[in-house]
Coordinates of C-alpha atoms in Angstrom, one line a residue:
Chain A
M1 CA -66.8 -37.2 -12.2
K2 CA -65.9 -33.9 -13.9
P3 CA -69.0 -31.8 -14.7
V4 CA -69.6 -30.9 -18.3
V5 CA -69.9 -27.1 -18.7
A6 CA -71.0 -25.3 -21.8
I7 CA -70.3 -21.6 -22.2
V8 CA -72.8 -20.0 -24.5
G9 CA -71.5 -16.7 -26.0
A10 CA -67.6 -16.9 -25.3
G11 CA -66.9 -13.2 -25.2
A12 CA -64.5 -11.8 -22.6
I13 CA -66.6 -12.8 -19.7
G14 CA -67.4 -16.3 -20.9
C15 CA -63.8 -17.0 -21.8
Y16 CA -62.6 -15.8 -18.5
Y17 CA -64.9 -17.8 -16.3
G18 CA -64.9 -20.8 -18.7
G19 CA -61.2 -20.7 -18.8
R20 CA -60.9 -20.6 -14.9
L21 CA -63.2 -23.7 -14.8
A22 CA -61.2 -25.6 -17.4
Q23 CA -58.0 -24.6 -15.8
H24 CA -59.2 -26.3 -12.5
G25 CA -60.4 -29.5 -14.0
C26 CA -63.9 -28.9 -15.5
D27 CA -64.7 -30.3 -18.9
V28 CA -65.6 -27.0 -20.5
H29 CA -67.0 -26.5 -24.0
F30 CA -67.1 -23.0 -25.5
L31 CA -69.5 -21.8 -28.2
F32 CA -67.8 -19.0 -30.3
R33 CA -69.1 -16.9 -33.0
S34 CA -66.8 -14.4 -34.8
E35 CA -63.8 -15.5 -32.7
Y36 CA -63.9 -19.2 -33.6
D37 CA -61.2 -19.3 -36.4
S38 CA -58.7 -17.2 -34.3
V39 CA -59.3 -19.3 -31.2
R40 CA -59.0 -22.5 -33.2
S41 CA -55.5 -21.6 -34.2
R42 CA -54.4 -19.7 -31.1
G43 CA -56.2 -21.4 -28.2
L44 CA -57.4 -19.3 -25.3
V45 CA -54.9 -16.9 -23.6
V46 CA -55.8 -15.1 -20.4
R47 CA -53.7 -12.4 -18.7
S48 CA -54.6 -11.9 -15.2
P49 CA -53.3 -10.3 -12.0
D50 CA -54.2 -13.6 -10.3
G51 CA -51.9 -15.5 -12.8
D52 CA -51.8 -15.8 -16.6
F53 CA -52.9 -19.1 -18.1
S54 CA -53.7 -20.5 -21.5
I55 CA -55.5 -23.5 -23.1
G56 CA -53.8 -24.6 -26.2
P57 CA -55.8 -25.2 -29.5
E58 CA -55.2 -29.0 -29.1
T59 CA -57.1 -29.1 -25.8
L60 CA -59.5 -26.4 -26.1
H61 CA -63.0 -27.5 -26.8
A62 CA -64.2 -24.7 -29.2
Y63 CA -67.3 -24.9 -31.3
R64 CA -69.0 -22.8 -34.0
R65 CA -72.5 -24.4 -33.6
A66 CA -74.3 -25.5 -30.5
D67 CA -75.5 -28.7 -32.1
Q68 CA -72.0 -30.0 -32.4
M69 CA -71.5 -29.7 -28.6
P70 CA -72.1 -32.4 -26.0
R71 CA -75.1 -32.1 -23.7
A72 CA -74.0 -30.3 -20.4
D73 CA -74.5 -30.5 -16.7
L74 CA -74.3 -26.8 -16.5
V75 CA -74.9 -24.1 -19.2
I76 CA -73.4 -20.7 -18.6
V77 CA -75.0 -18.0 -20.6
T78 CA -72.6 -15.0 -21.3
L79 CA -74.2 -13.7 -24.5
K80 CA -74.8 -10.0 -24.8
T81 CA -78.5 -9.4 -23.9
T82 CA -78.9 -8.0 -27.3
A83 CA -78.6 -11.6 -28.6
N84 CA -81.3 -13.0 -26.3
D85 CA -83.4 -14.0 -29.3
Q86 CA -80.9 -16.7 -29.9
Y87 CA -81.6 -18.5 -26.7
A88 CA -83.7 -21.3 -28.0
N89 CA -81.4 -21.9 -30.9
L90 CA -78.1 -22.0 -29.0
I91 CA -79.2 -23.6 -25.7
T92 CA -81.8 -26.3 -26.6
P93 CA -79.1 -28.7 -28.1
L94 CA -77.1 -28.6 -24.8
L95 CA -79.8 -29.7 -22.5
A96 CA -80.2 -33.1 -20.7
D97 CA -82.9 -33.8 -18.2
S98 CA -81.1 -32.2 -15.2
T99 CA -79.0 -29.4 -16.9
A100 CA -78.9 -26.3 -15.0
I101 CA -78.7 -22.9 -16.8
L102 CA -76.8 -20.0 -15.2
T103 CA -77.1 -16.6 -16.8
L104 CA -74.4 -14.2 -16.0
Q105 CA -75.8 -11.6 -18.3
N106 CA -76.5 -7.9 -17.3
G107 CA -79.7 -6.4 -16.3
L108 CA -83.3 -7.6 -15.9
G109 CA -85.3 -10.1 -17.8
N110 CA -82.8 -12.8 -18.7
E111 CA -84.0 -15.4 -16.2
E112 CA -87.6 -14.8 -17.1
R113 CA -86.9 -15.3 -20.8
L114 CA -84.9 -18.5 -20.1
A115 CA -87.6 -19.8 -17.8
G116 CA -90.3 -19.2 -20.4
L117 CA -88.3 -21.4 -22.9
F118 CA -86.7 -24.0 -20.7
G119 CA -88.7 -24.1 -17.4
R120 CA -88.3 -22.2 -14.1
E121 CA -86.5 -25.1 -12.3
R122 CA -83.5 -25.1 -14.5
I123 CA -82.7 -21.4 -14.2
L124 CA -80.0 -19.7 -12.0
G125 CA -78.8 -16.1 -12.3
G126 CA -75.5 -14.7 -11.3
L127 CA -73.9 -11.4 -10.9
A128 CA -70.3 -11.1 -12.3
F129 CA -68.3 -8.4 -10.5
V130 CA -65.4 -8.4 -12.9
C131 CA -63.4 -6.0 -15.0
V132 CA -62.4 -8.1 -18.1
N133 CA -62.1 -7.3 -21.8
R134 CA -60.6 -8.7 -25.0
A135 CA -57.4 -7.1 -26.4
P136 CA -57.2 -6.5 -30.2
D137 CA -55.1 -9.7 -30.6
G138 CA -57.7 -11.7 -29.0
T139 CA -56.1 -12.2 -25.6
I140 CA -58.5 -12.0 -22.7
R141 CA -57.4 -9.4 -20.2
H142 CA -58.6 -9.8 -16.7
L143 CA -58.0 -6.4 -15.0
D144 CA -59.6 -6.6 -11.6
H145 CA -62.1 -8.3 -9.4
G146 CA -63.8 -11.5 -10.5
Q147 CA -66.5 -12.3 -7.8
I148 CA -69.7 -14.0 -8.7
K149 CA -72.8 -14.0 -6.6
L150 CA -75.5 -16.4 -7.8
G151 CA -78.9 -17.7 -6.9
E152 CA -81.9 -19.6 -7.9
F153 CA -84.5 -17.9 -10.1
S154 CA -87.4 -20.0 -8.7
G155 CA -86.8 -19.6 -4.9
P156 CA -84.2 -19.7 -2.2
A157 CA -80.8 -21.6 -2.5
R158 CA -80.7 -25.3 -2.6
E159 CA -78.2 -28.0 -2.8
R160 CA -77.1 -27.5 -6.5
T161 CA -76.8 -23.7 -5.9
G162 CA -74.0 -24.4 -3.4
Q163 CA -72.4 -27.0 -5.7
I164 CA -72.2 -24.6 -8.5
A165 CA -70.8 -22.0 -6.2
R166 CA -68.2 -24.5 -5.1
L167 CA -67.3 -25.2 -8.7
F168 CA -66.3 -21.6 -9.1
A169 CA -64.7 -21.3 -5.7
D170 CA -62.5 -24.3 -6.5
S171 CA -61.4 -22.6 -9.7
R172 CA -60.1 -19.3 -8.2
V173 CA -63.3 -17.5 -8.7
P174 CA -64.7 -16.1 -5.4
C175 CA -68.3 -17.0 -5.4
S176 CA -71.2 -16.6 -3.0
V177 CA -74.8 -17.8 -2.9
L178 CA -77.7 -15.3 -2.9
E179 CA -80.9 -16.2 -1.0
N180 CA -82.7 -13.7 -3.1
L181 CA -81.5 -13.2 -6.7
A182 CA -83.8 -10.4 -7.6
A183 CA -82.5 -8.3 -4.7
G184 CA -79.0 -9.0 -6.0
R185 CA -80.0 -7.9 -9.4
W186 CA -81.6 -4.7 -8.2
E187 CA -78.6 -4.0 -6.1
K188 CA -76.3 -4.3 -9.0
L189 CA -78.6 -2.1 -11.0
V190 CA -78.0 0.7 -8.6
W191 CA -74.5 0.9 -10.1
N192 CA -75.1 -0.3 -13.6
V193 CA -78.0 2.2 -14.4
P194 CA -76.0 5.4 -13.8
F195 CA -72.6 4.2 -14.9
N196 CA -73.5 2.2 -17.9
G197 CA -76.3 4.4 -19.0
L198 CA -74.5 7.9 -18.5
G199 CA -71.2 6.3 -19.6
A200 CA -72.7 5.4 -23.0
V201 CA -75.0 8.4 -23.5
L202 CA -72.3 11.0 -22.5
N203 CA -69.3 8.9 -23.4
M204 CA -67.8 9.4 -20.1
S205 CA -65.8 7.1 -17.8
T206 CA -66.7 6.4 -14.2
D207 CA -64.1 8.8 -12.8
Q208 CA -65.3 11.6 -15.1
L209 CA -68.9 11.0 -14.0
I210 CA -68.2 11.3 -10.3
G211 CA -65.5 14.0 -10.7
S212 CA -67.8 17.0 -10.6
P213 CA -70.8 18.1 -8.4
G214 CA -73.0 18.0 -11.6
G215 CA -72.0 14.3 -12.3
L216 CA -72.4 13.2 -8.7
S217 CA -75.8 14.8 -8.7
L218 CA -77.0 13.0 -11.9
V219 CA -75.6 9.7 -10.7
G220 CA -77.3 10.3 -7.4
R221 CA -80.7 11.0 -8.9
L222 CA -80.5 7.8 -11.0
M223 CA -79.4 5.7 -8.1
A224 CA -82.2 7.1 -6.0
E225 CA -84.7 6.2 -8.8
V226 CA -83.5 2.6 -9.1
M227 CA -83.7 2.4 -5.2
R228 CA -87.3 3.6 -5.3
A229 CA -88.1 1.2 -8.2
A230 CA -86.6 -1.7 -6.2
A231 CA -88.8 -0.7 -3.2
G232 CA -91.8 -0.6 -5.5
V233 CA -91.3 -4.2 -6.6
G234 CA -90.9 -5.2 -3.0
I235 CA -87.0 -5.2 -2.5
Q236 CA -85.7 -3.0 0.3
L237 CA -82.1 -2.1 -0.4
P238 CA -79.9 -0.7 2.3
P239 CA -80.3 3.1 2.5
D240 CA -76.6 3.7 2.4
L241 CA -76.1 1.6 -0.7
P242 CA -75.6 4.5 -3.2
E243 CA -73.1 6.2 -0.9
R244 CA -71.1 3.0 -0.6
R245 CA -71.2 2.3 -4.4
I246 CA -69.9 5.9 -5.1
A247 CA -67.1 5.2 -2.7
D248 CA -66.3 1.9 -4.5
T249 CA -66.3 3.8 -7.8
R250 CA -63.7 6.2 -6.6
S251 CA -61.4 3.4 -5.9
M252 CA -61.8 1.9 -9.5
G253 CA -60.0 4.9 -11.1
A254 CA -60.7 5.6 -14.8
Y255 CA -63.1 2.8 -15.8
R256 CA -65.1 2.5 -19.0
T257 CA -68.3 0.4 -18.5
S258 CA -69.2 -2.2 -21.1
M259 CA -72.0 -0.1 -22.5
Q260 CA -69.6 3.0 -23.1
I261 CA -67.3 0.6 -24.9
D262 CA -70.1 -0.9 -26.9
R263 CA -71.0 2.6 -28.0
L264 CA -67.4 3.4 -28.8
E265 CA -66.9 0.3 -30.8
G266 CA -70.2 0.6 -32.7
R267 CA -71.9 -2.5 -31.1
P268 CA -75.5 -2.7 -29.9
L269 CA -76.2 -1.3 -26.5
E270 CA -77.7 -3.4 -23.7
A271 CA -80.2 -0.5 -23.2
D272 CA -83.2 -2.8 -22.7
A273 CA -81.8 -5.2 -20.1
I274 CA -79.9 -2.4 -18.1
L275 CA -82.3 0.5 -18.5
G276 CA -85.5 -0.5 -20.3
R277 CA -86.6 -3.4 -18.0
P278 CA -86.0 -1.6 -14.7
L279 CA -88.0 1.4 -16.2
A280 CA -90.9 -0.9 -17.1
A281 CA -90.8 -2.5 -13.7
A282 CA -90.9 0.9 -12.1
A283 CA -93.8 2.0 -14.3
A284 CA -95.7 -1.2 -13.7
H285 CA -95.6 -0.3 -10.0
G286 CA -96.5 3.4 -10.5
I287 CA -93.0 4.6 -9.6
A288 CA -91.9 7.8 -11.4
T289 CA -88.3 7.6 -12.7
P290 CA -88.0 10.6 -15.0
Y291 CA -84.2 10.5 -15.2
L292 CA -84.2 6.9 -16.1
Q293 CA -86.8 7.5 -18.6
V294 CA -84.8 10.2 -20.5
L295 CA -81.6 8.1 -20.2
Y296 CA -83.3 5.0 -21.7
E297 CA -84.8 7.0 -24.6
M298 CA -81.3 8.6 -25.3
A299 CA -79.5 5.2 -25.2
T300 CA -82.2 3.7 -27.4
L301 CA -81.7 6.6 -29.9
L302 CA -78.0 6.1 -29.9
D303 CA -78.7 2.5 -30.8
Q304 CA -80.9 3.3 -33.7
R305 CA -78.6 5.7 -35.6
Chain B
M218 CA -74.0 60.2 -42.3
K219 CA -72.7 56.7 -42.0
P220 CA -73.6 55.2 -38.6
V221 CA -70.7 54.0 -36.5
V222 CA -71.3 50.2 -35.7
A223 CA -69.2 48.3 -33.1
I224 CA -69.0 44.3 -33.2
V225 CA -68.3 43.1 -29.8
G226 CA -67.2 39.5 -30.1
A227 CA -66.1 39.1 -33.7
G228 CA -66.5 35.3 -34.2
A229 CA -68.1 33.9 -37.3
I230 CA -71.5 35.6 -36.7
G231 CA -70.1 38.9 -35.7
C232 CA -67.6 38.9 -38.7
Y233 CA -70.4 37.9 -41.2
Y234 CA -72.9 40.5 -40.1
G235 CA -70.4 43.2 -39.5
G236 CA -68.7 42.3 -42.8
R237 CA -72.0 42.8 -44.6
L238 CA -72.6 46.2 -43.0
A239 CA -69.1 47.3 -43.8
Q240 CA -69.4 46.1 -47.4
H241 CA -72.5 48.3 -47.8
G242 CA -71.1 51.5 -46.4
C243 CA -71.4 51.4 -42.6
D244 CA -68.4 52.4 -40.5
V245 CA -67.9 49.2 -38.7
H246 CA -65.3 48.5 -35.9
F247 CA -64.6 44.9 -34.8
L248 CA -63.4 43.9 -31.4
F249 CA -61.4 40.7 -31.8
R250 CA -59.8 38.4 -29.3
S251 CA -57.7 35.4 -30.2
E252 CA -58.2 36.1 -33.9
Y253 CA -56.7 39.7 -33.7
D254 CA -53.2 39.0 -35.0
S255 CA -54.3 36.9 -37.9
V256 CA -57.0 39.4 -39.0
R257 CA -54.5 42.2 -38.7
S258 CA -52.4 40.6 -41.4
R259 CA -55.0 38.9 -43.6
G260 CA -58.1 41.2 -43.3
L261 CA -61.6 39.7 -43.3
V262 CA -62.5 37.1 -45.9
V263 CA -66.1 35.9 -46.3
R264 CA -67.2 33.2 -48.6
S265 CA -70.9 33.2 -49.3
P266 CA -73.4 31.7 -51.6
D267 CA -74.7 35.3 -51.8
G268 CA -71.3 36.5 -53.1
D269 CA -67.8 36.4 -51.6
F270 CA -66.3 39.5 -50.3
S271 CA -63.3 40.7 -48.3
I272 CA -62.0 43.7 -46.3
G273 CA -58.3 44.1 -46.7
P274 CA -56.1 44.6 -43.5
E275 CA -55.5 48.3 -44.5
T276 CA -59.3 49.2 -44.4
L277 CA -60.5 46.8 -41.7
H278 CA -61.1 48.5 -38.4
A279 CA -59.9 45.7 -36.0
Y280 CA -59.1 46.2 -32.4
R281 CA -57.9 44.1 -29.5
R282 CA -59.3 46.3 -26.8
A283 CA -62.7 48.1 -26.4
D284 CA -61.1 51.2 -24.9
Q285 CA -59.3 51.8 -28.2
M286 CA -62.6 51.8 -30.2
P287 CA -64.7 54.9 -31.1
R288 CA -68.1 55.5 -29.5
A289 CA -70.7 53.8 -31.5
D290 CA -74.3 54.5 -32.7
L291 CA -75.0 50.8 -32.6
V292 CA -73.2 48.1 -30.6
I293 CA -73.8 44.6 -31.9
V294 CA -73.1 41.9 -29.3
T295 CA -72.1 38.6 -30.8
L296 CA -70.1 37.1 -28.0
K297 CA -70.6 33.6 -26.8
T298 CA -73.0 33.8 -23.9
T299 CA -70.5 32.0 -21.8
A300 CA -68.5 35.4 -22.0
N301 CA -71.4 37.5 -20.7
D302 CA -69.5 38.4 -17.6
Q303 CA -67.3 40.6 -19.9
Y304 CA -70.3 42.9 -20.8
A305 CA -69.3 45.8 -18.6
N306 CA -65.7 45.6 -19.5
L307 CA -66.3 45.4 -23.3
I308 CA -69.3 47.6 -23.9
T309 CA -69.0 50.6 -21.5
P310 CA -66.2 52.2 -23.6
L311 CA -68.4 52.2 -26.7
L312 CA -71.4 54.0 -25.3
A313 CA -72.5 57.5 -26.2
D314 CA -75.8 59.0 -24.8
S315 CA -78.0 57.5 -27.6
T316 CA -76.0 54.3 -28.4
A317 CA -78.3 51.3 -29.1
I318 CA -77.2 47.8 -28.0
L319 CA -78.4 44.8 -30.1
T320 CA -77.6 41.4 -28.8
L321 CA -77.7 38.6 -31.4
Q322 CA -76.7 36.1 -28.8
N323 CA -78.5 32.7 -28.2
G324 CA -81.0 31.9 -25.7
L325 CA -82.6 33.7 -22.7
G326 CA -81.2 36.3 -20.2
N327 CA -78.9 38.4 -22.4
E328 CA -81.1 41.4 -22.8
E329 CA -82.0 41.4 -19.1
R330 CA -78.3 41.4 -18.2
L331 CA -77.4 44.2 -20.7
A332 CA -80.5 46.2 -19.4
G333 CA -79.3 45.8 -15.8
L334 CA -76.0 47.3 -16.7
F335 CA -76.8 49.9 -19.4
G336 CA -80.4 50.7 -19.0
R337 CA -83.5 49.1 -20.5
E338 CA -84.0 51.8 -23.2
R339 CA -80.8 51.0 -25.0
I340 CA -81.4 47.3 -25.4
L341 CA -82.6 45.4 -28.5
G342 CA -82.5 41.7 -29.2
G343 CA -82.2 39.9 -32.4
L344 CA -82.5 36.3 -33.6
A345 CA -79.9 35.3 -36.3
F346 CA -81.1 32.6 -38.5
V347 CA -77.9 31.8 -40.2
C348 CA -75.5 28.9 -40.8
V349 CA -72.0 30.3 -40.6
N350 CA -68.7 29.1 -39.3
R351 CA -65.0 29.9 -39.3
A352 CA -62.7 27.7 -41.4
P353 CA -59.4 26.7 -40.0
D354 CA -57.5 29.3 -42.1
G355 CA -59.8 32.0 -40.5
T356 CA -62.0 32.5 -43.5
I357 CA -65.7 33.1 -42.6
R358 CA -67.8 30.5 -44.4
H359 CA -71.5 31.6 -44.8
L360 CA -73.3 28.4 -45.6
D361 CA -77.0 29.2 -45.8
H362 CA -79.8 31.5 -44.6
G363 CA -78.9 34.8 -42.8
Q364 CA -82.1 36.4 -41.8
I365 CA -82.3 38.5 -38.6
K366 CA -85.5 39.2 -36.7
L367 CA -85.1 42.0 -34.2
G368 CA -87.1 43.8 -31.6
E369 CA -87.0 46.1 -28.6
F370 CA -86.4 44.8 -25.2
S371 CA -88.5 47.3 -23.4
G372 CA -91.7 47.3 -25.6
P373 CA -93.0 47.3 -29.0
A374 CA -91.1 48.4 -32.1
R375 CA -90.4 52.2 -32.4
E376 CA -88.6 54.4 -35.0
R377 CA -85.0 53.2 -34.3
T378 CA -86.1 49.6 -34.6
G379 CA -87.1 50.1 -38.2
Q380 CA -83.9 52.1 -38.8
I381 CA -81.7 49.3 -37.6
A382 CA -83.7 46.7 -39.6
R383 CA -83.2 48.8 -42.7
L384 CA -79.5 49.0 -42.0
F385 CA -79.3 45.3 -42.4
A386 CA -81.7 45.1 -45.2
D387 CA -79.7 47.6 -47.1
S388 CA -76.6 45.4 -46.6
R389 CA -77.9 42.2 -48.1
V390 CA -79.2 40.8 -44.8
P391 CA -82.9 40.1 -44.8
C392 CA -84.3 41.6 -41.6
S393 CA -87.7 41.9 -40.1
V394 CA -89.0 43.7 -37.0
L395 CA -90.6 41.7 -34.0
E396 CA -93.3 43.4 -32.2
N397 CA -92.7 41.0 -29.3
L398 CA -89.1 40.0 -28.8
A399 CA -89.8 37.6 -26.0
A400 CA -92.2 35.6 -28.4
G401 CA -89.5 35.5 -31.0
R402 CA -87.0 34.2 -28.4
W403 CA -89.2 31.4 -27.2
E404 CA -90.1 30.5 -30.7
K405 CA -86.5 30.1 -31.5
L406 CA -85.9 28.0 -28.4
V407 CA -88.5 25.5 -29.6
W408 CA -85.8 24.5 -32.1
N409 CA -82.6 25.4 -30.1
V410 CA -83.4 23.5 -27.1
P411 CA -83.7 20.1 -28.7
F412 CA -81.2 20.4 -31.5
N413 CA -78.5 22.3 -29.7
G414 CA -79.1 20.3 -26.5
L415 CA -79.3 16.8 -27.8
G416 CA -76.8 17.6 -30.5
A417 CA -74.2 18.4 -27.8
V418 CA -75.1 15.7 -25.3
L419 CA -75.4 12.9 -27.8
N420 CA -73.0 14.3 -30.3
M421 CA -75.6 13.8 -33.1
S422 CA -76.3 16.0 -36.1
T423 CA -79.8 17.3 -36.8
D424 CA -80.5 14.7 -39.5
Q425 CA -79.4 11.9 -37.2
L426 CA -81.7 13.3 -34.4
I427 CA -84.9 13.2 -36.6
G428 CA -83.8 10.1 -38.6
S429 CA -85.4 7.6 -36.2
P430 CA -88.7 7.3 -34.3
G431 CA -86.8 7.5 -31.0
G432 CA -85.1 10.6 -32.0
L433 CA -88.3 12.2 -33.3
S434 CA -89.9 11.3 -30.0
L435 CA -87.1 12.9 -27.9
V436 CA -87.1 16.0 -30.0
G437 CA -91.0 16.2 -29.8
R438 CA -91.0 15.9 -26.0
L439 CA -88.4 18.7 -25.6
M440 CA -90.4 20.9 -28.1
A441 CA -93.5 20.3 -26.3
E442 CA -91.9 21.2 -22.9
V443 CA -90.6 24.5 -24.4
M444 CA -94.1 25.3 -25.8
R445 CA -95.6 24.6 -22.3
A446 CA -93.0 26.7 -20.7
A447 CA -93.6 29.6 -23.1
A448 CA -97.3 29.4 -22.4
G449 CA -96.5 29.5 -18.7
V450 CA -94.6 32.8 -19.1
G451 CA -97.6 34.1 -21.1
I452 CA -96.6 33.4 -24.7
Q453 CA -98.8 31.4 -26.9
L454 CA -96.9 29.9 -29.8
P455 CA -98.7 28.4 -32.8
P456 CA -99.6 24.7 -32.0
D457 CA -98.2 23.6 -35.3
L458 CA -94.9 25.1 -34.6
P459 CA -93.1 22.0 -33.7
E460 CA -94.3 20.1 -36.7
R461 CA -93.2 23.0 -39.0
R462 CA -89.8 23.2 -37.3
I463 CA -89.3 19.4 -37.8
A464 CA -90.2 19.8 -41.5
D465 CA -87.7 22.8 -41.9
T466 CA -85.1 20.6 -40.2
R467 CA -85.5 17.9 -42.7
S468 CA -84.7 20.3 -45.5
M469 CA -81.5 21.4 -43.8
G470 CA -79.7 18.0 -44.3
A471 CA -76.8 17.0 -42.0
Y472 CA -76.3 20.1 -39.8
R473 CA -74.2 20.3 -36.7
T474 CA -75.6 22.9 -34.2
S475 CA -73.2 25.4 -32.6
M476 CA -73.4 23.5 -29.3
Q477 CA -72.4 20.2 -30.9
I478 CA -69.5 22.0 -32.5
D479 CA -68.6 23.6 -29.2
R480 CA -68.5 20.2 -27.6
L481 CA -66.5 18.6 -30.3
E482 CA -63.9 21.5 -30.2
G483 CA -63.7 21.5 -26.4
R484 CA -65.2 24.9 -25.9
P485 CA -67.6 25.9 -23.2
L486 CA -71.3 25.2 -24.0
E487 CA -74.1 27.7 -23.9
A488 CA -76.0 25.5 -21.6
D489 CA -77.2 28.3 -19.4
A490 CA -78.6 30.6 -22.0
I491 CA -80.2 27.9 -24.2
L492 CA -81.2 25.3 -21.6
G493 CA -80.9 26.6 -18.1
R494 CA -82.7 29.9 -18.4
P495 CA -85.8 28.4 -20.2
L496 CA -85.7 25.7 -17.4
A497 CA -85.6 28.3 -14.7
A498 CA -88.4 30.3 -16.3
A499 CA -90.6 27.2 -16.5
A500 CA -89.8 26.3 -12.9
A501 CA -90.7 29.7 -11.8
H502 CA -94.1 29.4 -13.3
G503 CA -94.7 25.9 -12.0
I504 CA -94.3 24.1 -15.3
A505 CA -92.7 20.7 -15.1
T506 CA -90.1 20.1 -17.9
P507 CA -88.4 16.8 -17.0
Y508 CA -86.7 16.2 -20.3
L509 CA -85.3 19.7 -20.3
Q510 CA -84.2 19.2 -16.7
V511 CA -82.2 16.1 -17.4
L512 CA -80.8 17.5 -20.7
Y513 CA -79.6 20.7 -18.9
E514 CA -77.9 18.6 -16.1
M515 CA -76.2 16.5 -18.8
A516 CA -75.0 19.5 -20.8
T517 CA -73.7 21.1 -17.7
L518 CA -71.8 18.0 -16.6
L519 CA -70.2 17.8 -20.1
D520 CA -69.0 21.3 -19.6
Q521 CA -67.5 20.5 -16.2
R522 CA -65.2 17.8 -17.2

């Protein structure tokens, strides 16, 4: 039987992954907000180096309100974290007894908040390593990568973890299972904190940030602080991780992180999830992170103006 | 006898003050760089709430090279601090035995560098409290304020200090004498560090920076660090200075600092004089200034791209 999947927050990432699942036989239902009308008339169009595809308006399950959607086996949350106060409202109508909830959102704190609302057992978290955005005409442009790493919030992987991973893997989305989700989150923060944070605050792309000794030094300081914060919460990341992430970044070319784009387009910044939560976690364990502190305050300030 | 005054670095500030002195009878000689040709044909035009004035091309003493200028009684240095490696080249030809050198440049370190080249006795420093810029057509636009506070580099005020102050005061430039130049420099840094630094790094005007609790907090942290650094080098500033400077800033409206404008126009930032030197002074006295540290690194990075 085809699993019923709900995509909550069908921005570029939700449309891309939901589109891949629908393309490969899942019964996918998309919750749109501002894009609803245009998607209703146009359908979902994805351009990708792995092959373009589209779902016509007659077969696309698009919704404007969660209470019009069917109950799902799997809810995939791809909201901006700045909309997390909508969780109860948007997710509650989608839940049956055994519904799993997978958040692919950025940063820290999302699983905890979902668990507080819907119970720890339902919750999985995933890290999406993907470059994807929405073109002005509404087309989803998949630029590069696409892998997901996912894991259980409440403990090690179990049977459903592998099933969900296979759902993605069978839909042209490379997917692996994390035995320790928190370690995966912190590992991703080692990259996200400097490049999203500095990218937004200084309005600089990744290649600009690592293109000078001063930039490399700032990126390196922030990475070192995130490594120390992770160690403080009990997660030992590989010591050569920063070095490897810098090397990966060199191969990406000129890339604008989501937070830089949010700033440029005047949208709220995910400063709390990506910077504020790691900062608070570090502080709670007595780890000094002065560069992260200043970066967080600056990003918050940009958000307030 | 009319004193001979040389303006080295005739940007907006040099043209404004040199223009006032010339308007009131001083024999002023201006060293231009990129603006030379246009000034040669147009003369110097100043628009000011205190009265517009101009000096026609036939009476304006404009030069392209310092070695074509007469020796001066007073050399006024209004170069960007980013051009301080030109001091020897630009100032040496202007010096007679008793020539005084007054730098109106921003930040720390200018007097020291001039003293190292030309002897401590010649050197005075001044703080220019003025809003002035150059319009696209080359006109100098004096927007507000204009006061100068000046003092001796090598000790307390003496006879020539008052004479130079009177030269300005007689030329419609309010001018007072500082008994302690270093204290005046640090007092000005309490304002310049946050508003020039954050203005450039975040691309925010003064009213935006103080328009939110987050902005006020960041500005306040930086002001407190500069106050502590000043205390560390032996200068006790009035404890209510930050509060008064914030109040002054509210009355300024939407103002872009010179460093923000330099960033917007792609010019080098005065990060060393305004941020780096105070940071180094604090470090040399064991004063921790983490916000200033991060701000300086960010400003330097913006300069390198």
